[in-house]
């Protein structure tokens, strides 16, 4: 309503209004995605088996509605209105950074028709279910028709998204997980890294001594393992008033919000380190989610940068912390508290050694730090071939097993311990795997920076003082959301770009003394 | 594409096309509601406590989108197109019955503005959380501000929906749970029923003998109770490949689909009959949901008729089956199988008697069959006063306690065992409670009809043959969806309208011998 005394022009600047409306719409799309987060978590942990068809319908509808909102004409117009305001965009504000990232998302999503998005969501919800069944029967043939459809839809998706100049279809897919990632960039890191790792692993294989594996073969009741793992995850800083820990076929971190972050793990009767490692790993992811700014959730400023940076957080807690002598100094007495007599008889040095046994194995998530990246490289190379069309899905097990023999010296005994072990491809996540190694490299760089920034960090860990590290990660990494890209954040935090040297220095610094090499 | 040889007119009749499009839109709204079903279940069973604010945002958005779809101009036009086709509507087909019910839903929902729907969903998601906290502290004052808002919004809702001629605001709310239900109709049943029950309960109180309560005070480990309850629920016919059973503050049946139906119960150390009764009750609801036709889910033809008919299914399994001598003949030997030595030493007659001890108590869901309906009457009378404005929410505990003294002769010791015991009002479900008694009356009528239709039904129950009863309920009740109204279905199945005489005959026929009166 205008009155005679009202000012001629609105006192409200037009851009803040447009920005507010834009933010509301983007948040609404985020709420729909967050609902999908709960339904996906539920599917892996709680849903009765026959519920899968309707779940697929639900997830497909949510994906379609979230997409509709994200690419609506209203979002397009509001984005343009914000961008037209030069001073606003040049302000260096968090809002301007959000508009920049919203533009990135809008342009990318606008290339995908709604029908493709709905079809992809419906297919992958069912395919994950098929994967669980095929994996439990160790029968790739049961999963192959689903993977074939996923690869075909992913190729379509790559074409729709557009292949970068001089790039390949895989690049278009990877960009969704790691912005600006390309196969060529990955290869430039992986190729020399593989050589360095191979020769180091060979040195270890021929080493004059090796840590005892006794603790890794020490049976402990699963109920007590659950209590133990929950105690550790709480101690390192995961907030259970804002999260959960359950079991699933494949450990993951899901949920829907910084106040509702859900971890899963899995238990082995004979090795508590499996559940401990995967739980600390997922808790690292979970603490990133819990560390996002509540007020920014649903906006780029309240969203994790990339999967590589996400993985840096999980690997840091799993490895730099969880496989350190400092951690086991704190943890050793806890074993007796949780397991009673069965938790005694292992000293700090033996436990530290057991956490660092290097032994090529079949399962990526249970791998030691030296061989872990070889698992990732196999997957990267294979998915690149699948997407380029050079490898037919029918030939996947043979190709997988051939590379495991070549890279890890292992004869894969069955598909469950081979190409059916990971959930990712069934989720349609092609282009995702390399972020595990990129994140592993970042984790070493970030931990070096934390050690330099926090006096007495490691001595503190030995006393169970995990809070300073978490607070540093909250401040230096989590609180920024997507304000900086991965490489830019790495430079800000560590003073350097991505490199595998800090990781190799960390690895060799730890393993050479343990193996007497 | 039209070619020279194409027929001049489409061979497809216009109504089937309009009906198909209408059904798709109605199903889409149903899918959104079904997602809300999972989120609500998750909130009560799994969600970390701090997740409540975001959950409220999610549920509010889903409610708004489901509403938008259900009352969209496209639905309006398609409904009109179907209704304009006289022969289609007069066909007596399932499709025509669906259009009739879709019209009912559309007209009702169209009266509610989107903002009201979103606000109601957001408020009740938070209020349920507040109720759990208030109940655990037994502090009504913590919940009162939430209830005040809910009553206010419910009054607004009643005005928006429109109060039937000669009716009252409560009627407008009740119609959502039990179509065409009014307070006057309820009162016409409750008033004489209360008199009959009161005198029968007085006879029981003065009876010369009473069954032993020993089994109801017999401590059994909760883990074994869970196994036992799951065994019984499986045996009576709940399909765990299409459902779950968990624990929650207040037992309920939720989920999202006939293939994803979720029950909850709660356990007491000292009385397995509490968990058994509530589990069989919720399983009765669950078998109704599982008995809906898969192909019709999301349409009126794949939706339960009303809450009273829903309740007839839960009460039938809880009482007519679960409190029968036949059931305990089958169940008695199972106790030793599940509880070992702790499950022995109780004969069939003692167990049957324990399941039928009449003892006025504070908790509705644990009440015996004779006093149960008095609990319902208290709630009906109070919510009617709250909605009319005759009772302020601040005065609720006093009014509640006064009526418990009058109707049940009990002095309510605290709000937890008083007006905070039920979840319903926190969910905004005002107008719901009377369906518990109406359903109880239907359950006796339906069970009489089942007994007449299935030769040897009860002898079969004594051998664990529950399948014939479930199949009869599937066929006579579940498979019809909303094709018939409650009263009409009752007449079709039993040959008579709603009456409390079959219920009283059943109750007296069972309890008089047990109490020697």
PDB file of C-alpha atoms in Angstrom, chain A residues 127 130-144 147 249-250 266 362-363 379 396-397 400-401 412 414-426:
ATOM      1  CA  UNK A 127      19.286 -51.347  -8.861  1.00  0.00           C
ATOM      2  CA  UNK A 130      19.155 -55.806  -6.949  1.00  0.00           C
ATOM      3  CA  UNK A 131      22.810 -55.244  -6.044  1.00  0.00           C
ATOM      4  CA  UNK A 132      22.178 -56.298  -2.417  1.00  0.00           C
ATOM      5  CA  UNK A 133      20.548 -59.501  -3.636  1.00  0.00           C
ATOM      6  CA  UNK A 134      23.252 -60.228  -6.215  1.00  0.00           C
ATOM      7  CA  UNK A 135      26.018 -59.506  -3.715  1.00  0.00           C
ATOM      8  CA  UNK A 136      24.548 -61.830  -1.085  1.00  0.00           C
ATOM      9  CA  UNK A 137      24.415 -64.596  -3.716  1.00  0.00           C
ATOM     10  CA  UNK A 138      27.785 -63.515  -5.112  1.00  0.00           C
ATOM     11  CA  UNK A 139      26.243 -63.571  -8.565  1.00  0.00           C
ATOM     12  CA  UNK A 140      27.250 -60.777 -10.942  1.00  0.00           C
ATOM     13  CA  UNK A 141      24.918 -62.131 -13.638  1.00  0.00           C
ATOM     14  CA  UNK A 142      21.934 -61.099 -11.482  1.00  0.00           C
ATOM     15  CA  UNK A 143      23.213 -57.531 -11.337  1.00  0.00           C
ATOM     16  CA  UNK A 144      24.543 -57.192 -14.869  1.00  0.00           C
ATOM     17  CA  UNK A 147      24.431 -52.172 -14.468  1.00  0.00           C
ATOM     18  CA  UNK A 249      25.409 -53.915   3.703  1.00  0.00           C
ATOM     19  CA  UNK A 250      27.864 -51.158   2.769  1.00  0.00           C
ATOM     20  CA  UNK A 266      29.151 -53.378   9.574  1.00  0.00           C
ATOM     21  CA  UNK A 362      40.046 -58.031  -1.722  1.00  0.00           C
ATOM     22  CA  UNK A 363      37.907 -55.460   0.076  1.00  0.00           C
ATOM     23  CA  UNK A 379      37.657 -48.884 -10.190  1.00  0.00           C
ATOM     24  CA  UNK A 396      33.372 -56.587 -15.973  1.00  0.00           C
ATOM     25  CA  UNK A 397      34.220 -59.486 -13.629  1.00  0.00           C
ATOM     26  CA  UNK A 400      38.189 -56.603 -12.491  1.00  0.00           C
ATOM     27  CA  UNK A 401      39.868 -59.850 -11.578  1.00  0.00           C
ATOM     28  CA  UNK A 412      39.643 -62.814  -6.685  1.00  0.00           C
ATOM     29  CA  UNK A 414      34.127 -64.660  -6.136  1.00  0.00           C
ATOM     30  CA  UNK A 415      32.106 -61.626  -7.220  1.00  0.00           C
ATOM     31  CA  UNK A 416      31.076 -60.751  -3.677  1.00  0.00           C
ATOM     32  CA  UNK A 417      34.721 -60.109  -2.866  1.00  0.00           C
ATOM     33  CA  UNK A 418      35.237 -58.768  -6.380  1.00  0.00           C
ATOM     34  CA  UNK A 419      33.239 -56.438  -8.543  1.00  0.00           C
ATOM     35  CA  UNK A 420      30.064 -56.673  -6.410  1.00  0.00           C
ATOM     36  CA  UNK A 421      31.668 -55.340  -3.223  1.00  0.00           C
ATOM     37  CA  UNK A 422      30.834 -51.648  -3.649  1.00  0.00           C
ATOM     38  CA  UNK A 423      27.376 -50.036  -3.725  1.00  0.00           C
ATOM     39  CA  UNK A 424      28.418 -47.069  -5.903  1.00  0.00           C
ATOM     40  CA  UNK A 425      27.717 -48.199  -9.438  1.00  0.00           C
ATOM     41  CA  UNK A 426      24.297 -49.522  -8.383  1.00  0.00           C
TER      42      UNK A 426
END
